[in-house]
Amino acid sequence: MDYSMEDTQNSAPDAQQASKLNPSGQKSDTQSVTKRLQAELMQLMLSPSPGISAFPDADGNLLSWTATITGPTETPYEGLTLKLSFAFPNNYPYSPPTVLFKTPIYHPNVDFSGRICLDILKDKWSAVYNVSSVLLSLQSLLGEPNNPLNAQAAELWDSDQAEFKRHVLARHQDLDDE
Amino acid sequence: MLSTVPLNVGRRRVCGSVFSPASLEGHPPKLISDFQREQTLVASFQESTDCSSTFKADSQTTSFATIGGSTDAASPEEDALNQAWQAAKEFLSVPNLGFELLYNFRNTDGSQVLKEWNRLSPPSKETAEALEYLMRTSPWTLFEWYGNDIRRHFLVNFRTGLSKLLKSPGEEGLLRTIVDCLQLARRIYLAPVVHYLLPLIATPHQGGFLAQLQRAFHTVVQYSLPWKKISPLLARELTKDAVVILGIDTLDEDSDADRMSLDGTEMERAYSVSYKDWKQQSPEAQAHMMVEGEDCRVTIARDRLLAFLNGLQLVGFGGDQAQKVFANVMNIMMGDFIRAAYAGEWESPSTAPQHLEQWVENVYAQLAVRVLAIIHSDPAGTQSGAMEVNFRDVEKWQAMGIARLGKLRVSELFDVIVDWPASSGAVEDLRRFTNNSSGARLYVTHFFSINLLQRLLHPGASTVEILQVYISIIRAFHILDPKGVLLDRIARPIRRYLRDREDTVKVIVSGLLADPATADGPAATADTLAELAAELTKVQHHSMQNNRSELDYDDLYWVPDPVDAAPDYKKSKSADVIDSLVSLFDSKETFVKEMQTLLADRLIQKRQNYDQEITVLELLKVRFGDSALQACEVMLKDISDSRRFELTVRNDQILSGYRKQAGVGKLHAKILSRFFWPEFQEQEFKVPDEIAKLQRRYATCFEKRKDSRKLMWRNALGQVTVELELKNHTFKDEVTTWQATVIYAFQSDSSEPATKTIPELADELEMTAPLVRSACLFWVSKRILTEVQRDTFRVLETLPAEDEERHAHAAGDFSDASDSDAGDTANAAAAAEAAAAAAAKESAEAAAMEKMNVYWQFIVGMLTNQGPMALSRIVMMLKIAVPGGFPFSNEELREFLGGMVSKGKLEIVNGGNYKIVH
């Protein structure tokens, strides 16, 4: 009997502490992320930049967003609407969000499943970037591809712009009207 | 033996520490010392001797019975016995004269009726001999027979009459009548026995015989008159007299009518149980007040009651049952007295508990002792059966009284709090009550919470009232329970409720900014909590450092939280009202924001100095730290800076050869740092050219001085001193800028009074029509303009002369004229007010639209990215995504979105979903 008493006395606080610390730590994290994202959203809404837009998904925790880029003029993407998904990690903005093209896109820097090769989304990420700066970078990336993930597209970009544009239009389909 | 005793003591001590001592008393230890055993032996021996004596008496009677039974033949001895019996029966038997006679004579001394019933005439010689013989040979049989005869006679003669009497409803003193009758009956039965029978036997045995007869009488009385019906009557009788004896009736009297008015002079009454009188006496006088100089009414009442109870006891209604009724009555009396004596007596210092204790000891206990001495359970009438009232009982009653007093105070607590601090005595009483028992604390909080919910926390109470009461609660409960546990419990619902009220912050902040000098004034209490300002100025030396007392490991006076504290109870060492109020809100931000708004309103007013605001701000900084109130500080600095800057501007202008132009006044500006000031809702309009020129000049001067800073004029904020000269009257007052602008537009050089319509003015001044109308109506109320026809105003150059005006109004009715004239002005003023309200509403609506535009951005973003959505989903998303929530209802949003659809920015696609149009 004495032993069991001792056992519970020894183990209980540990267990309690473990259960106490983890969620609370996580919670405060989520809170600061939420706060930051809310501020970013407010900024986007109050001073919208032309051609880009983003909004949280309906799941309510603000950690996943959908963004829209309108293709810049004088590029093969002119007039196209491109949708992206943002998934923010719990330690945002200290790690970059995971950004994917949801609209099928033909582009040297984007592979066929929508993954993007952009340095600021990988090793060059910094906490001063935000949703709007990422979107602006992506918008300019549409006109100036640099890091070929899709070698064929890169080649075509350099050799035959008209053919490239045909590929772009062939691959593009609007996701809007689901 | 020697070794076992200390062991036993030791064990008992252990037991005592584990179990409560009370349980030990209940079961005394089995160990009996030799001495005790000896004592019990003696006692049991005595008992057995008693038994043997009674046994002897019994055997005597039985032996007689056997003698009588065994001899059938009539012996001479038997003959004599029969004759003796016959004579005795004749002498003793009661004539069946019925109840009427008894009832009619109930109030006489009884001799008459005894004669009537033939109870006093001495026995004839033969009878006397017969009785003597019987008493000598078989007294028990005789008494047994007589007892039965009493029963029979009572049932036959009196029972129906008494029952009928008992059934007659609601008669005053019914029980007294019954008792009187019964007493008479008792005398009828017992008189011959007492007079002629008992002297025949030896004195020691007399008591026993009499008791036997009495028992017989009591039995039949109790049988005939059921106790169930007697007890309410008895309670009534007891209450009637007890009210007088305990002094409760005089207390009621006091509260009803002023004693002064009874006969013009104040009745000097040495004897009084009134708490009010008692308090005014010196301590020595207090001690005597309830003991000496008893009122004659009280004496009479007591004598009456005691006599009545004597009778009651004699006829067999005493004993346990009567004691129970008496206890009930006394219980009620205690409550009545406390209510009558102490309700509403809240002055501090409170001596109510002392007064109560004295009353219990001198008045209450005294009555109890006397009554219980009479109604005792032992019918034999010996003193051993009487209930003894010892000092411990009195103490118990006193404790009970204190508890009752506490209960009374709890029920009054809400009113006590409202009257605070004039009612601090009541809280002192309550403190005594709550210190006595732990259940009391729970009772106080529970009861008071319910009370608060019913009386305070409802929409009918204004926020100021609630806050006022809350402040009083904080102060009162700090005295009641310095630990703050009770306050913690009480305050929770109030705080929760206050948090839900929208204007709570506003009331608190305006209270803080109020002028403490007016705090005591009568006008201040109505709509501001000026008290808060006074509270703020009190020295607060403890403000910052006590917050972390729980973590202070060097605190040698640390004590754990009280046992009944809530889990998240936080100790507050002081009754700091302001801290409690400010901590209502989760963050200081809400508070500071409201502070900014109010401060802004006050600062843009034209005043000589802003010392009051500066003081308040400094005091708040002590509490909240500098950083929290930085914006407010900047605001104050702006004001003082702009005053200084104005001087430089004036100097510059003088240097640059600016001369004051005729007809244009001075321009004073307050330069606000836009970033630190709250948003102002205002209506834009065009100021007169002259003013605009001044503004430009001022602005260039400013921009010269302060590089890369621009002035933006806020025309709608500010005051103008207007001087108007009309033909036969003048006007000079402070008005708002837009009112001044409107009247300026009426200025003309021509001799004809200027006439303008609202649309004209609105165009000219770029002002909204409602605002123009409001301004015009304002001037109508000042009798500068008149409304010639709807929306057309003309300057009223000449005030119509008094009699002219009377003419203009009703032709004959003079008395009416001035009234209607006054009515006109009042109407115009009211109309101006209404118009101003309408203008304010318009600007508020514009602000709402402005806000809606922000939400429009959100909606666009949402619909662009998430595709078409239904209305309910849009509302839900807005509630999540917009910081601070979405204040509009579904209907309002539907209307707004409908507007956007009609503008072609949205379209409605399948299923009522809204879709953005590219």
Tab-separated table of N, CA and C in Angstrom, chain A residues 38 41-42 44-46 48 53-62 64-68 81 83 176-178, chain B residues 589 854 857-869 873 876-878 880-884 915-916 918:
chain	number	residue	atom	x	y	z
A	38	GLN	N	-4.023	37.306	-38.693
A	38	GLN	CA	-5.134	38.231	-38.699
A	38	GLN	C	-4.655	39.630	-39.104
A	41	LEU	N	-4.027	39.686	-42.764
A	41	LEU	CA	-5.281	39.735	-43.512
A	41	LEU	C	-5.826	41.157	-43.520
A	42	MET	N	-5.793	41.773	-42.338
A	42	MET	CA	-6.288	43.146	-42.223
A	42	MET	C	-5.522	44.066	-43.174
A	44	LEU	N	-3.938	43.222	-45.897
A	44	LEU	CA	-4.307	42.921	-47.274
A	44	LEU	C	-5.626	43.571	-47.652
A	45	MET	N	-6.549	43.582	-46.668
A	45	MET	CA	-7.875	44.097	-46.956
A	45	MET	C	-7.863	45.624	-47.043
A	46	LEU	N	-7.087	46.246	-46.163
A	46	LEU	CA	-7.120	47.709	-46.109
A	46	LEU	C	-6.300	48.330	-47.231
A	48	PRO	N	-5.250	46.826	-50.555
A	48	PRO	CA	-5.124	45.726	-51.518
A	48	PRO	C	-4.180	46.100	-52.670
A	53	SER	N	-4.749	38.615	-54.284
A	53	SER	CA	-5.778	38.603	-53.242
A	53	SER	C	-5.657	37.283	-52.493
A	54	ALA	N	-6.005	37.294	-51.236
A	54	ALA	CA	-5.911	36.065	-50.449
A	54	ALA	C	-6.935	36.112	-49.337
A	55	PHE	N	-7.392	34.952	-48.928
A	55	PHE	CA	-8.367	34.899	-47.837
A	55	PHE	C	-8.301	33.537	-47.149
A	56	PRO	N	-8.546	33.503	-45.863
A	56	PRO	CA	-8.495	32.221	-45.154
A	56	PRO	C	-9.585	31.275	-45.614
A	57	ASP	N	-9.305	29.978	-45.494
A	57	ASP	CA	-10.313	28.986	-45.824
A	57	ASP	C	-11.336	28.930	-44.708
A	58	ALA	N	-12.409	28.217	-45.006
A	58	ALA	CA	-13.535	28.239	-44.083
A	58	ALA	C	-13.347	27.357	-42.858
A	59	ASP	N	-12.185	26.736	-42.706
A	59	ASP	CA	-12.072	25.815	-41.575
A	59	ASP	C	-11.915	26.538	-40.245
A	60	GLY	N	-11.698	27.838	-40.291
A	60	GLY	CA	-11.815	28.605	-39.062
A	60	GLY	C	-10.553	28.788	-38.251
A	61	ASN	N	-9.455	28.093	-38.571
A	61	ASN	CA	-8.284	28.298	-37.719
A	61	ASN	C	-7.238	29.209	-38.357
A	62	LEU	N	-7.574	29.734	-39.535
A	62	LEU	CA	-6.731	30.723	-40.214
A	62	LEU	C	-5.400	30.168	-40.717
A	64	SER	N	-4.887	27.870	-42.999
A	64	SER	CA	-4.799	27.584	-44.435
A	64	SER	C	-5.590	28.640	-45.191
A	65	TRP	N	-4.980	29.160	-46.236
A	65	TRP	CA	-5.592	30.225	-47.014
A	65	TRP	C	-5.655	29.824	-48.469
A	66	THR	N	-6.486	30.546	-49.190
A	66	THR	CA	-6.463	30.422	-50.638
A	66	THR	C	-6.114	31.802	-51.204
A	67	ALA	N	-5.253	31.821	-52.181
A	67	ALA	CA	-4.862	33.103	-52.780
A	67	ALA	C	-5.152	33.080	-54.270
A	68	THR	N	-5.297	34.263	-54.819
A	68	THR	CA	-5.573	34.378	-56.247
A	68	THR	C	-4.592	35.379	-56.860
A	81	THR	N	-6.578	33.602	-64.304
A	81	THR	CA	-6.709	33.647	-62.852
A	81	THR	C	-6.084	32.382	-62.283
A	83	LYS	N	-5.005	30.120	-58.947
A	83	LYS	CA	-5.300	29.948	-57.510
A	83	LYS	C	-4.172	29.198	-56.840
A	176	ASP	N	-12.598	28.243	-60.780
A	176	ASP	CA	-13.524	29.114	-60.069
A	176	ASP	C	-14.879	28.507	-59.785
A	177	ASP	N	-15.470	27.967	-60.832
A	177	ASP	CA	-16.868	27.579	-60.650
A	177	ASP	C	-16.973	26.128	-60.255
A	178	GLU	N	-16.740	25.889	-59.019
A	178	GLU	CA	-16.856	24.514	-58.545
A	178	GLU	C	-18.310	24.192	-58.283
B	589	GLU	N	-6.164	47.832	-22.990
B	589	GLU	CA	-6.355	48.532	-24.261
B	589	GLU	C	-7.736	49.155	-24.377
B	854	VAL	N	-14.878	48.703	-45.334
B	854	VAL	CA	-13.792	47.816	-44.915
B	854	VAL	C	-14.230	46.371	-45.074
B	857	GLN	N	-14.114	44.986	-48.536
B	857	GLN	CA	-12.821	44.431	-48.942
B	857	GLN	C	-12.698	42.970	-48.528
B	858	PHE	N	-13.125	42.714	-47.325
B	858	PHE	CA	-13.067	41.332	-46.842
B	858	PHE	C	-13.930	40.432	-47.705
B	859	ILE	N	-15.132	40.954	-48.020
B	859	ILE	CA	-16.051	40.122	-48.792
B	859	ILE	C	-15.466	39.857	-50.176
B	860	VAL	N	-14.878	40.890	-50.764
B	860	VAL	CA	-14.267	40.708	-52.088
B	860	VAL	C	-13.170	39.644	-52.005
B	861	GLY	N	-12.313	39.791	-50.995
B	861	GLY	CA	-11.231	38.823	-50.849
B	861	GLY	C	-11.767	37.416	-50.675
B	862	MET	N	-12.794	37.314	-49.898
B	862	MET	CA	-13.368	36.013	-49.603
B	862	MET	C	-13.943	35.390	-50.860
B	863	LEU	N	-14.747	36.158	-51.586
B	863	LEU	CA	-15.426	35.609	-52.740
B	863	LEU	C	-14.442	35.361	-53.881
B	864	THR	N	-13.400	36.174	-53.981
B	864	THR	CA	-12.404	35.959	-55.024
B	864	THR	C	-11.692	34.625	-54.801
B	865	ASN	N	-11.344	34.368	-53.554
B	865	ASN	CA	-10.502	33.208	-53.295
B	865	ASN	C	-11.281	31.932	-53.018
B	866	GLN	N	-12.392	32.088	-52.331
B	866	GLN	CA	-13.101	30.880	-51.919
B	866	GLN	C	-14.251	30.538	-52.856
B	867	GLY	N	-14.446	31.347	-53.905
B	867	GLY	CA	-15.544	31.041	-54.802
B	867	GLY	C	-16.852	31.556	-54.235
B	868	PRO	N	-17.957	31.337	-54.966
B	868	PRO	CA	-19.257	31.853	-54.538
B	868	PRO	C	-19.666	31.292	-53.179
B	869	MET	N	-20.339	32.128	-52.418
B	869	MET	CA	-20.745	31.724	-51.076
B	869	MET	C	-22.154	32.196	-50.786
B	873	ARG	N	-22.819	31.901	-44.836
B	873	ARG	CA	-21.410	31.525	-44.795
B	873	ARG	C	-20.535	32.785	-44.793
B	876	MET	N	-20.529	34.163	-41.362
B	876	MET	CA	-19.712	33.335	-40.470
B	876	MET	C	-18.231	33.626	-40.677
B	877	MET	N	-17.842	33.681	-41.946
B	877	MET	CA	-16.429	33.924	-42.232
B	877	MET	C	-15.996	35.303	-41.749
B	878	LEU	N	-16.878	36.271	-41.934
B	878	LEU	CA	-16.528	37.617	-41.482
B	878	LEU	C	-16.331	37.632	-39.982
B	880	ILE	N	-15.258	35.285	-38.199
B	880	ILE	CA	-13.964	34.681	-37.864
B	880	ILE	C	-12.821	35.610	-38.246
B	881	ALA	N	-12.923	36.148	-39.457
B	881	ALA	CA	-11.733	36.772	-40.038
B	881	ALA	C	-11.531	38.209	-39.595
B	882	VAL	N	-12.620	38.932	-39.313
B	882	VAL	CA	-12.449	40.346	-39.013
B	882	VAL	C	-12.090	40.523	-37.544
B	883	PRO	N	-11.022	41.191	-37.277
B	883	PRO	CA	-10.677	41.429	-35.876
B	883	PRO	C	-11.741	42.307	-35.237
B	884	GLY	N	-12.180	41.889	-34.060
B	884	GLY	CA	-13.229	42.663	-33.397
B	884	GLY	C	-14.622	42.236	-33.792
B	915	LYS	N	-21.510	35.846	-56.048
B	915	LYS	CA	-20.290	35.619	-56.804
B	915	LYS	C	-19.762	36.961	-57.251
B	916	ILE	N	-18.463	37.080	-57.208
B	916	ILE	CA	-17.857	38.351	-57.598
B	916	ILE	C	-17.854	38.446	-59.122
B	918	HIS	N	-16.046	39.773	-62.346
B	918	HIS	CA	-14.705	40.260	-62.710
B	918	HIS	C	-14.794	41.390	-63.711
